[in-house]
Amino acid sequence: MGAIADRFAQVRERAEFAYRSASRGGGEPRIVCVTKMQSLPNILEAINAGAAEIGENYLQEAVRKGVFALRQSHRVTIRYIGRLQSNKYNAILRNFDAVDSGDQKFLEHIHAVGGVRTDQARTFLLEVNTGEEVQKGGLTIAQIRELATGHSPWLQEIAGLMAVVPLQASTEMRSRMYENVHVLFEDLAEELGPSRVTTLSMGTSDDFEVAIEHGSNMIRVGTAIFGPRLPQQA
Ligand SMILES: *Cc1c(COP(=O)(O)O)cnc(C)c1O
């Protein structure tokens, strides 16, 4: 087994163990392999080891590397997890299967166009800014609660939440943030329909076990599978 296949298997084992230990239900965590700055051969090694979902942060990079062709040759879902700019909405919708980093403007756009065509991305998550950092993407928990109370119609487009925690946050802080997002997720699922709001994307290489303990059912793992990101690789 190659190093990437080996590490993918380890991540899967650790995720399954954390899920069973937490015994919270909510579904076995899915693993999104975060492949920014990783070469196509590296990505293929992960896929051949069983990876079924790929996360990319930049449209141009994903196009240049040829990751979208993987959908024809292998059974993979390609998710957009990067910043959104309105001039790229259409290209992102055309190319990706899911957009996990949805913000208010993007989701309002989706709602305004009346959903999307069947050959476009159809799964959208709302990004939660857990650190309350003004310059970071996503809405804070308080903002999302206020929008839900006001029955913002575009919230109906979401299939779940994606939470990003500040890099410098301690394990204790991450624990608290993930738990707060989990409570919000359950409230939103109840309000918007538990069969529709199903995905809680939390946790990266650094902390996916903590996130799973707090109800994450989708983790986004890059370096723990591929090793450090080296700009010249991609
Ligand atoms: C890069 C990235 C990840 C993966 O981080 P690792 O530390 O490499 O696991 C996860 N989520 C988002 C939104 C990212 O941009």
Coordinates of N, CA and C and ligand atoms in Angstrom, one line a residue:
M1 N 0.8 -1.2 0.0 CA 0.0 0.0 0.0 C 0.9 1.2 0.0
G2 N 0.5 2.2 -0.8 CA 1.3 3.5 -0.8 C 1.0 4.3 0.4
A3 N 1.8 5.3 0.6 CA 1.7 6.1 1.9 C 0.3 6.8 2.0
I4 N -0.2 7.3 0.9 CA -1.5 8.0 0.9 C -2.6 7.0 1.2
A5 N -2.6 5.9 0.5 CA -3.6 4.8 0.8 C -3.6 4.4 2.3
D6 N -2.4 4.3 2.8 CA -2.2 3.9 4.2 C -2.8 4.9 5.1
R7 N -2.4 6.2 4.8 CA -2.9 7.3 5.7 C -4.4 7.4 5.6
F8 N -5.0 7.2 4.4 CA -6.4 7.3 4.2 C -7.1 6.2 5.1
A9 N -6.5 5.0 5.1 CA -7.1 3.9 5.9 C -7.0 4.2 7.3
Q10 N -5.9 4.9 7.8 CA -5.8 5.3 9.2 C -6.8 6.3 9.6
V11 N -7.0 7.3 8.7 CA -8.0 8.3 9.0 C -9.4 7.7 9.1
R12 N -9.7 6.8 8.2 CA -11.0 6.2 8.2 C -11.2 5.4 9.5
E13 N -10.2 4.7 9.9 CA -10.2 3.9 11.2 C -10.4 4.8 12.4
R14 N -9.6 5.8 12.4 CA -9.8 6.8 13.6 C -11.1 7.4 13.6
A15 N -11.7 7.8 12.4 CA -13.0 8.4 12.4 C -14.1 7.4 12.8
E16 N -14.0 6.2 12.4 CA -14.9 5.2 12.8 C -14.9 4.9 14.3
F17 N -13.7 4.9 14.8 CA -13.5 4.7 16.3 C -14.1 5.8 17.0
A18 N -13.8 7.0 16.6 CA -14.4 8.2 17.3 C -15.9 8.2 17.3
Y19 N -16.4 7.8 16.1 CA -17.9 7.8 16.0 C -18.5 6.7 16.9
R20 N -17.9 5.5 17.0 CA -18.4 4.5 17.8 C -18.3 4.9 19.3
S21 N -17.1 5.5 19.7 CA -16.9 5.9 21.0 C -17.9 7.0 21.5
A22 N -18.2 7.9 20.6 CA -19.1 9.0 20.9 C -20.5 8.5 21.1
S23 N -20.9 7.4 20.5 CA -22.2 6.8 20.5 C -23.3 7.8 20.5
R24 N -23.3 8.8 19.6 CA -24.3 9.8 19.5 C -25.2 9.6 18.3
G25 N -24.9 8.6 17.5 CA -25.7 8.4 16.3 C -25.4 9.5 15.3
G26 N -26.4 9.7 14.4 CA -26.2 10.8 13.4 C -25.6 10.3 12.1
G27 N -25.1 9.1 12.1 CA -24.5 8.6 10.8 C -23.0 8.5 10.9
E28 N -22.5 7.5 10.4 CA -21.0 7.3 10.2 C -20.4 8.5 9.5
P29 N -19.4 9.1 10.0 CA -18.8 10.2 9.3 C -18.3 10.0 7.9
R30 N -18.7 10.8 7.0 CA -18.1 10.7 5.6 C -16.8 11.5 5.6
I31 N -15.9 11.0 4.8 CA -14.6 11.7 4.7 C -14.5 12.4 3.4
V32 N -14.3 13.7 3.4 CA -14.0 14.5 2.2 C -12.5 14.7 2.2
C33 N -11.9 14.2 1.2 CA -10.4 14.4 1.0 C -10.2 15.7 0.4
V34 N -9.5 16.6 1.2 CA -9.3 17.9 0.7 C -8.0 17.9 -0.1
T35 N -8.1 18.2 -1.4 CA -7.1 18.0 -2.4 C -6.5 19.2 -3.0
K36 N -6.7 20.4 -2.3 CA -6.0 21.6 -2.8 C -4.5 21.4 -2.8
M37 N -3.8 21.8 -3.8 CA -2.4 21.7 -4.0 C -1.9 20.3 -4.0
Q38 N -2.8 19.3 -4.3 CA -2.3 17.9 -4.4 C -2.5 17.6 -5.9
S39 N -1.5 16.7 -6.3 CA -1.5 16.3 -7.8 C -2.5 15.3 -8.0
L40 N -2.9 15.2 -9.3 CA -3.9 14.2 -9.7 C -3.5 12.7 -9.3
P41 N -2.2 12.3 -9.5 CA -1.8 11.0 -9.1 C -2.0 10.7 -7.6
N42 N -1.7 11.8 -6.8 CA -2.0 11.6 -5.4 C -3.5 11.5 -5.1
I43 N -4.3 12.2 -5.8 CA -5.7 12.2 -5.5 C -6.2 10.8 -5.9
L44 N -5.7 10.3 -7.1 CA -6.1 8.9 -7.5 C -5.7 7.8 -6.5
E45 N -4.6 8.0 -5.9 CA -4.2 7.0 -4.9 C -5.2 7.0 -3.7
A46 N -5.7 8.1 -3.3 CA -6.7 8.2 -2.3 C -8.0 7.5 -2.7
I47 N -8.4 7.8 -4.0 CA -9.6 7.3 -4.5 C -9.5 5.8 -4.6
N48 N -8.4 5.3 -5.1 CA -8.2 3.8 -5.2 C -8.2 3.2 -3.8
A49 N -7.9 4.0 -2.8 CA -7.9 3.4 -1.4 C -9.3 3.5 -0.8
G50 N -10.3 4.1 -1.6 CA -11.7 4.1 -1.1 C -12.3 5.5 -0.9
A51 N -11.5 6.5 -1.2 CA -12.1 7.9 -1.0 C -13.2 8.1 -2.0
A52 N -14.3 8.6 -1.6 CA -15.5 8.8 -2.4 C -15.8 10.2 -2.6
E53 N -15.2 11.1 -1.8 CA -15.6 12.5 -1.9 C -14.3 13.4 -1.9
I54 N -14.2 14.3 -2.8 CA -13.1 15.2 -3.0 C -13.5 16.6 -2.7
G55 N -12.7 17.4 -1.9 CA -13.0 18.8 -1.7 C -11.9 19.7 -2.3
E56 N -12.3 20.6 -3.1 CA -11.4 21.6 -3.7 C -11.8 23.0 -3.3
N57 N -10.7 23.8 -3.2 CA -11.0 25.2 -2.7 C -11.0 26.2 -3.9
Y58 N -10.4 25.9 -5.0 CA -10.3 26.8 -6.1 C -10.8 26.2 -7.4
L59 N -11.7 26.9 -8.1 CA -12.3 26.4 -9.4 C -11.2 26.2 -10.4
Q60 N -10.3 27.2 -10.6 CA -9.3 27.1 -11.7 C -8.3 25.9 -11.4
E61 N -7.9 25.8 -10.2 CA -7.0 24.7 -9.8 C -7.6 23.4 -10.1
A62 N -8.9 23.2 -9.7 CA -9.6 21.9 -10.0 C -9.7 21.6 -11.4
V63 N -10.0 22.6 -12.2 CA -10.1 22.5 -13.7 C -8.7 22.1 -14.3
R64 N -7.7 22.8 -13.9 CA -6.4 22.6 -14.4 C -5.9 21.2 -14.1
K65 N -6.1 20.7 -12.9 CA -5.6 19.4 -12.5 C -6.5 18.3 -13.2
G66 N -7.6 18.6 -13.6 CA -8.5 17.6 -14.3 C -9.3 16.7 -13.3
V67 N -9.6 17.3 -12.1 CA -10.3 16.5 -11.2 C -11.7 16.1 -11.6
F68 N -12.3 16.9 -12.5 CA -13.7 16.7 -12.8 C -13.9 15.4 -13.7
A69 N -12.8 15.1 -14.4 CA -12.8 13.9 -15.3 C -12.9 12.6 -14.4
L70 N -12.5 12.8 -13.1 CA -12.5 11.6 -12.2 C -14.0 11.1 -12.0
R71 N -14.9 12.0 -12.2 CA -16.3 11.6 -12.1 C -16.7 10.5 -13.1
Q72 N -16.1 10.6 -14.3 CA -16.4 9.6 -15.3 C -15.7 8.3 -15.0
S73 N -14.4 8.4 -14.6 CA -13.6 7.2 -14.5 C -13.8 6.5 -13.1
H74 N -14.2 7.3 -12.1 CA -14.3 6.7 -10.8 C -15.6 7.3 -10.2
R75 N -16.1 6.6 -9.2 CA -17.3 7.1 -8.5 C -16.9 8.1 -7.4
V76 N -16.8 9.3 -7.8 CA -16.5 10.3 -6.8 C -17.4 11.5 -6.9
T77 N -17.6 12.2 -5.7 CA -18.3 13.4 -5.7 C -17.3 14.5 -5.4
I78 N -17.5 15.6 -6.2 CA -16.5 16.7 -6.0 C -17.2 17.9 -5.4
R79 N -16.7 18.3 -4.2 CA -17.4 19.4 -3.4 C -16.5 20.6 -3.4
Y80 N -17.2 21.8 -3.5 CA -16.5 23.1 -3.4 C -16.5 23.5 -2.0
I81 N -15.3 23.8 -1.5 CA -15.2 24.2 -0.1 C -14.5 25.5 0.1
G82 N -14.3 26.3 -1.0 CA -13.6 27.5 -1.0 C -14.4 28.8 -0.9
R83 N -13.8 29.9 -1.0 CA -14.5 31.2 -1.0 C -15.4 31.3 -2.3
L84 N -16.5 32.0 -2.1 CA -17.4 32.2 -3.3 C -17.3 33.6 -3.8
Q85 N -17.2 33.8 -5.1 CA -17.3 35.1 -5.7 C -18.4 35.0 -6.7
S86 N -19.3 36.1 -6.7 CA -20.5 36.0 -7.6 C -20.2 35.8 -9.0
N87 N -19.0 36.3 -9.5 CA -18.8 36.1 -11.0 C -18.4 34.6 -11.3
K88 N -18.3 33.8 -10.3 CA -17.9 32.4 -10.5 C -19.1 31.4 -10.1
Y89 N -20.2 32.0 -9.7 CA -21.3 31.1 -9.2 C -21.7 30.1 -10.3
N90 N -21.9 30.6 -11.5 CA -22.4 29.7 -12.6 C -21.4 28.6 -12.9
A91 N -20.1 28.9 -13.0 CA -19.1 27.9 -13.3 C -19.0 26.9 -12.2
I92 N -19.1 27.4 -10.9 CA -19.0 26.5 -9.8 C -20.2 25.5 -9.8
L93 N -21.4 26.1 -10.0 CA -22.6 25.2 -10.1 C -22.5 24.2 -11.2
R94 N -21.9 24.6 -12.3 CA -21.8 23.7 -13.5 C -20.8 22.5 -13.2
N95 N -19.8 22.8 -12.5 CA -18.7 21.9 -12.3 C -18.8 21.0 -11.1
F96 N -19.2 21.5 -10.0 CA -19.2 20.8 -8.7 C -20.5 20.1 -8.5
D97 N -20.4 19.0 -7.6 CA -21.6 18.3 -7.2 C -22.3 19.0 -6.0
A98 N -21.4 19.6 -5.2 CA -21.9 20.2 -3.9 C -21.1 21.5 -3.6
V99 N -21.8 22.4 -2.9 CA -21.1 23.6 -2.4 C -21.2 23.6 -0.9
D100 N -20.1 23.4 -0.2 CA -20.2 23.3 1.2 C -20.0 24.7 1.9
S101 N -19.4 25.6 1.2 CA -19.0 26.9 1.8 C -20.1 28.0 1.4
G102 N -21.3 27.6 1.4 CA -22.4 28.6 1.0 C -22.5 29.7 2.0
D103 N -22.6 30.9 1.4 CA -22.9 32.1 2.3 C -24.2 32.7 1.9
Q104 N -24.6 33.7 2.6 CA -26.0 34.2 2.4 C -26.2 34.7 0.9
K105 N -25.3 35.4 0.4 CA -25.4 35.9 -1.0 C -25.6 34.8 -2.0
F106 N -24.8 33.8 -1.9 CA -24.8 32.6 -2.8 C -26.2 31.9 -2.6
L107 N -26.6 31.6 -1.4 CA -27.8 30.9 -1.2 C -29.0 31.7 -1.6
E108 N -29.0 33.0 -1.4 CA -30.1 33.9 -2.0 C -30.1 33.7 -3.5
H109 N -29.0 33.6 -4.1 CA -28.9 33.5 -5.5 C -29.6 32.1 -5.9
I110 N -29.2 31.1 -5.2 CA -29.8 29.8 -5.5 C -31.3 29.8 -5.4
H111 N -31.7 30.5 -4.3 CA -33.2 30.6 -4.0 C -33.9 31.4 -5.1
A112 N -33.2 32.5 -5.6 CA -33.8 33.3 -6.6 C -34.0 32.7 -7.9
V113 N -33.0 31.8 -8.3 CA -33.1 31.1 -9.5 C -34.0 29.9 -9.4
G114 N -34.6 29.7 -8.3 CA -35.6 28.6 -8.1 C -34.9 27.2 -8.1
G115 N -33.9 27.1 -7.3 CA -33.1 25.9 -7.3 C -32.3 25.8 -8.5
V116 N -31.7 24.6 -8.8 CA -30.8 24.6 -10.0 C -31.2 23.4 -10.8
R117 N -30.6 23.3 -12.0 CA -30.8 22.2 -12.9 C -30.2 20.9 -12.4
T118 N -30.8 19.8 -12.9 CA -30.3 18.5 -12.3 C -28.9 18.2 -12.7
D119 N -28.3 18.8 -13.7 CA -26.9 18.5 -14.1 C -26.0 19.5 -13.4
Q120 N -26.5 20.2 -12.4 CA -25.6 21.2 -11.6 C -25.5 20.7 -10.2
A121 N -24.6 21.4 -9.4 CA -24.6 21.2 -8.0 C -25.9 21.3 -7.4
R122 N -26.3 20.4 -6.5 CA -27.6 20.4 -6.0 C -27.6 20.4 -4.4
T123 N -26.4 20.2 -3.9 CA -26.4 20.1 -2.4 C -25.6 21.3 -1.9
F124 N -26.2 22.0 -1.0 CA -25.6 23.2 -0.5 C -25.6 23.2 1.0
L125 N -24.4 23.6 1.6 CA -24.3 23.8 3.0 C -24.1 25.2 3.3
L126 N -24.5 25.6 4.5 CA -24.2 27.0 4.9 C -23.0 27.0 5.8
E127 N -22.0 27.9 5.5 CA -20.8 28.0 6.3 C -21.1 28.8 7.6
V128 N -20.7 28.2 8.7 CA -20.8 28.8 10.0 C -19.4 29.4 10.4
N129 N -19.4 30.6 10.7 CA -18.2 31.3 11.2 C -18.1 31.2 12.7
T130 N -17.5 30.1 13.2 CA -17.5 29.9 14.7 C -16.7 30.8 15.5
G131 N -15.6 31.3 14.8 CA -14.7 32.2 15.5 C -15.2 33.6 15.6
E132 N -16.3 33.9 15.0 CA -16.8 35.3 15.0 C -15.8 36.3 14.5
E133 N -14.9 35.8 13.6 CA -13.9 36.6 13.0 C -14.5 37.4 11.8
V134 N -14.5 38.7 11.9 CA -15.2 39.6 11.0 C -14.8 39.3 9.6
Q135 N -13.5 39.1 9.3 CA -13.1 39.0 7.9 C -13.3 37.6 7.3
K136 N -13.6 36.6 8.2 CA -13.8 35.2 7.7 C -15.2 35.1 7.0
G137 N -15.3 34.0 6.2 CA -16.6 33.8 5.5 C -17.6 33.2 6.5
G138 N -18.8 33.1 6.0 CA -19.8 32.5 6.8 C -20.5 33.4 7.8
L139 N -21.6 33.0 8.3 CA -22.4 33.7 9.3 C -22.1 33.2 10.7
T140 N -22.3 34.0 11.7 CA -22.1 33.5 13.0 C -23.4 32.7 13.5
I141 N -23.2 32.0 14.5 CA -24.4 31.2 15.0 C -25.5 32.1 15.4
A142 N -25.2 33.2 16.0 CA -26.3 34.2 16.4 C -27.0 34.7 15.1
Q143 N -26.2 35.0 14.1 CA -26.8 35.5 12.8 C -27.7 34.5 12.2
I144 N -27.3 33.2 12.2 CA -28.1 32.2 11.6 C -29.4 32.0 12.4
R145 N -29.3 32.0 13.7 CA -30.5 31.9 14.6 C -31.5 33.0 14.3
E146 N -31.0 34.2 14.1 CA -31.9 35.3 13.9 C -32.6 35.1 12.5
L147 N -31.8 34.7 11.5 CA -32.4 34.5 10.2 C -33.4 33.4 10.2
A148 N -33.2 32.3 11.0 CA -34.1 31.2 11.1 C -35.4 31.7 11.8
T149 N -35.3 32.5 12.8 CA -36.4 33.0 13.5 C -37.3 33.9 12.6
G150 N -36.6 34.6 11.7 CA -37.3 35.4 10.7 C -37.7 34.7 9.5
H151 N -37.5 33.4 9.5 CA -37.9 32.5 8.4 C -37.3 32.9 7.0
S152 N -36.1 33.3 7.0 CA -35.4 33.7 5.7 C -35.6 32.5 4.7
P153 N -36.3 32.9 3.6 CA -36.7 31.8 2.6 C -35.5 31.0 2.0
W154 N -34.3 31.7 1.9 CA -33.2 31.0 1.2 C -32.6 29.9 2.1
L155 N -32.9 29.9 3.4 CA -32.4 28.9 4.3 C -33.0 27.5 3.9
Q156 N -34.1 27.5 3.2 CA -34.7 26.3 2.7 C -33.8 25.5 1.7
E157 N -32.8 26.2 1.2 CA -32.0 25.6 0.2 C -30.9 24.7 0.8
I158 N -30.7 24.8 2.1 CA -29.5 24.2 2.7 C -29.8 22.7 3.1
A159 N -28.7 21.9 2.9 CA -28.8 20.5 3.3 C -28.0 20.3 4.6
G160 N -27.5 21.4 5.2 CA -26.7 21.3 6.4 C -25.8 22.4 6.6
L161 N -24.8 22.2 7.5 CA -23.9 23.3 7.9 C -22.4 22.8 7.7
M162 N -21.6 23.8 7.4 CA -20.1 23.5 7.4 C -19.5 24.5 8.4
A163 N -18.8 24.0 9.4 CA -18.2 24.9 10.4 C -16.7 24.9 10.2
V164 N -16.1 26.1 10.3 CA -14.7 26.3 10.3 C -14.3 27.0 11.6
V165 N -13.3 26.4 12.3 CA -12.9 27.0 13.5 C -11.5 27.7 13.3
P166 N -11.3 28.7 14.1 CA -10.0 29.4 14.0 C -8.8 28.5 14.2
L167 N -7.8 28.6 13.4 CA -6.6 27.8 13.4 C -6.0 27.7 14.8
Q168 N -6.0 28.8 15.5 CA -5.3 28.9 16.8 C -6.2 28.4 18.0
A169 N -7.4 28.0 17.7 CA -8.3 27.6 18.8 C -7.8 26.4 19.5
S170 N -7.9 26.4 20.8 CA -7.4 25.2 21.6 C -8.5 24.1 21.5
T171 N -8.1 22.9 21.9 CA -9.0 21.8 21.8 C -10.3 22.1 22.6
E172 N -10.1 22.7 23.7 CA -11.3 23.0 24.6 C -12.2 24.0 23.9
M173 N -11.6 25.0 23.2 CA -12.4 26.0 22.4 C -13.1 25.3 21.3
R174 N -12.4 24.4 20.6 CA -13.0 23.7 19.4 C -14.2 22.8 19.9
S175 N -14.0 22.2 21.0 CA -15.0 21.3 21.6 C -16.3 22.2 21.8
R176 N -16.1 23.3 22.4 CA -17.3 24.2 22.7 C -17.9 24.7 21.4
M177 N -17.1 25.1 20.5 CA -17.6 25.6 19.2 C -18.4 24.6 18.5
Y178 N -17.8 23.4 18.4 CA -18.4 22.3 17.6 C -19.7 21.9 18.3
E179 N -19.8 21.9 19.6 CA -21.0 21.6 20.3 C -22.1 22.6 20.0
N180 N -21.7 23.9 20.0 CA -22.6 25.0 19.7 C -23.2 24.8 18.3
V181 N -22.3 24.5 17.4 CA -22.8 24.3 16.0 C -23.7 23.1 15.9
H182 N -23.4 22.0 16.7 CA -24.3 20.8 16.7 C -25.7 21.2 17.2
V183 N -25.8 22.0 18.2 CA -27.1 22.3 18.8 C -27.8 23.2 17.7
L184 N -27.1 24.1 17.1 CA -27.8 24.9 16.0 C -28.3 24.0 14.9
F185 N -27.4 23.0 14.5 CA -27.7 22.1 13.4 C -29.0 21.3 13.7
E186 N -29.1 20.8 15.0 CA -30.3 20.1 15.3 C -31.6 20.9 15.4
D187 N -31.4 22.2 15.8 CA -32.6 23.1 15.8 C -33.0 23.4 14.4
L188 N -32.0 23.6 13.5 CA -32.4 23.9 12.1 C -33.0 22.7 11.4
A189 N -32.5 21.5 11.7 CA -33.0 20.3 11.1 C -34.5 20.2 11.5
E190 N -34.8 20.5 12.8 CA -36.1 20.3 13.3 C -37.0 21.3 12.6
E191 N -36.5 22.5 12.4 CA -37.3 23.6 11.8 C -37.5 23.4 10.3
L192 N -36.4 23.0 9.6 CA -36.5 23.0 8.2 C -36.8 21.6 7.6
G193 N -36.8 20.6 8.5 CA -37.1 19.2 8.0 C -35.8 18.4 8.2
P194 N -35.9 17.4 9.1 CA -34.8 16.5 9.4 C -34.4 15.7 8.2
S195 N -35.3 15.4 7.2 CA -34.9 14.6 6.1 C -34.1 15.5 5.1
R196 N -34.2 16.8 5.2 CA -33.6 17.7 4.3 C -32.2 18.2 4.8
V197 N -32.2 18.5 6.1 CA -31.0 19.1 6.7 C -30.3 17.9 7.4
T198 N -29.3 17.4 6.7 CA -28.7 16.1 7.2 C -27.2 16.1 7.4
T199 N -26.6 17.1 6.8 CA -25.1 17.1 6.8 C -24.5 18.1 7.7
L200 N -23.6 17.6 8.6 CA -22.9 18.5 9.5 C -21.4 18.3 9.2
S201 N -20.8 19.2 8.5 CA -19.4 19.1 8.1 C -18.5 19.9 9.0
M202 N -17.8 19.1 9.9 CA -16.9 19.8 10.9 C -15.7 18.9 11.1
G203 N -14.6 19.5 11.3 CA -13.4 18.8 11.6 C -12.4 18.6 10.5
T204 N -11.1 18.9 10.7 CA -10.1 18.7 9.7 C -9.0 17.8 10.3
S205 N -7.9 17.7 9.6 CA -6.8 16.9 10.1 C -6.5 17.1 11.6
D206 N -6.5 18.3 12.0 CA -6.1 18.7 13.4 C -7.1 18.1 14.4
D207 N -8.4 18.0 14.1 CA -9.3 17.9 15.2 C -10.6 17.1 14.8
F208 N -10.5 16.2 13.8 CA -11.7 15.5 13.3 C -12.3 14.6 14.4
E209 N -11.5 14.1 15.2 CA -12.0 13.2 16.3 C -12.9 14.1 17.3
V210 N -12.4 15.2 17.6 CA -13.2 16.2 18.5 C -14.5 16.5 17.8
A211 N -14.4 16.8 16.5 CA -15.6 17.2 15.8 C -16.6 16.1 15.8
I212 N -16.2 14.8 15.6 CA -17.1 13.7 15.5 C -17.7 13.5 16.9
E213 N -16.9 13.7 17.9 CA -17.5 13.6 19.3 C -18.7 14.5 19.4
H214 N -18.6 15.6 18.7 CA -19.7 16.6 18.8 C -20.7 16.6 17.6
G215 N -20.8 15.4 17.1 CA -21.9 15.2 16.1 C -21.6 15.4 14.6
S216 N -20.3 15.7 14.3 CA -20.0 15.8 12.9 C -20.2 14.5 12.1
N217 N -20.9 14.6 10.9 CA -21.0 13.4 10.1 C -20.3 13.6 8.8
M218 N -19.5 14.6 8.7 CA -18.7 14.8 7.5 C -17.4 15.5 7.9
I219 N -16.2 14.9 7.7 CA -15.0 15.5 8.0 C -14.2 15.9 6.8
R220 N -13.4 17.0 6.9 CA -12.7 17.5 5.7 C -11.2 17.3 6.0
V221 N -10.6 16.4 5.4 CA -9.2 16.0 5.8 C -8.2 16.1 4.6
G222 N -7.2 17.0 4.8 CA -6.2 17.1 3.7 C -4.9 16.5 4.2
T223 N -4.1 17.3 5.0 CA -2.7 16.9 5.3 C -2.6 15.6 6.0
A224 N -3.6 15.2 6.8 CA -3.5 13.8 7.5 C -3.5 12.7 6.5
I225 N -4.0 13.0 5.2 CA -4.0 11.9 4.2 C -2.9 12.1 3.2
F226 N -2.6 13.4 2.8 CA -1.7 13.6 1.7 C -0.3 14.1 2.2
G227 N -0.2 14.4 3.5 CA 1.0 15.1 4.0 C 0.9 16.5 3.7
P228 N 2.0 17.3 4.0 CA 2.0 18.7 3.8 C 1.7 19.2 2.4
R229 N 1.0 20.3 2.3 CA 0.7 20.8 0.9 C 1.9 21.5 0.4
L230 N 2.4 21.0 -0.8 CA 3.6 21.6 -1.4 C 3.1 22.3 -2.7
P231 N 3.3 23.6 -2.8 CA 2.8 24.4 -3.9 C 3.2 23.8 -5.3
Q232 N 4.4 23.3 -5.4 CA 4.9 22.8 -6.7 C 4.2 21.5 -7.2
Q233 N 3.5 20.8 -6.2 CA 2.9 19.5 -6.6 C 1.8 19.6 -7.5
A234 N 0.9 20.6 -7.3 CA -0.3 20.7 -8.0 C -0.1 21.4 -9.3
Ligands
LIG1 C1 -7.8 23.1 3.5 C2 -9.1 22.9 4.1 C3 -9.3 21.8 4.9 C4 -8.3 20.7 5.2 O1 -7.4 21.1 6.1 P1 -6.2 20.0 6.6 O2 -5.7 20.7 7.8 O3 -5.3 19.9 5.5 O4 -6.9 18.8 6.9 C5 -10.6 21.7 5.5 N1 -11.5 22.6 5.3 C6 -11.4 23.7 4.5 C7 -12.5 24.6 4.4 C8 -10.1 23.9 3.9 O5 -9.9 25.0 3.2

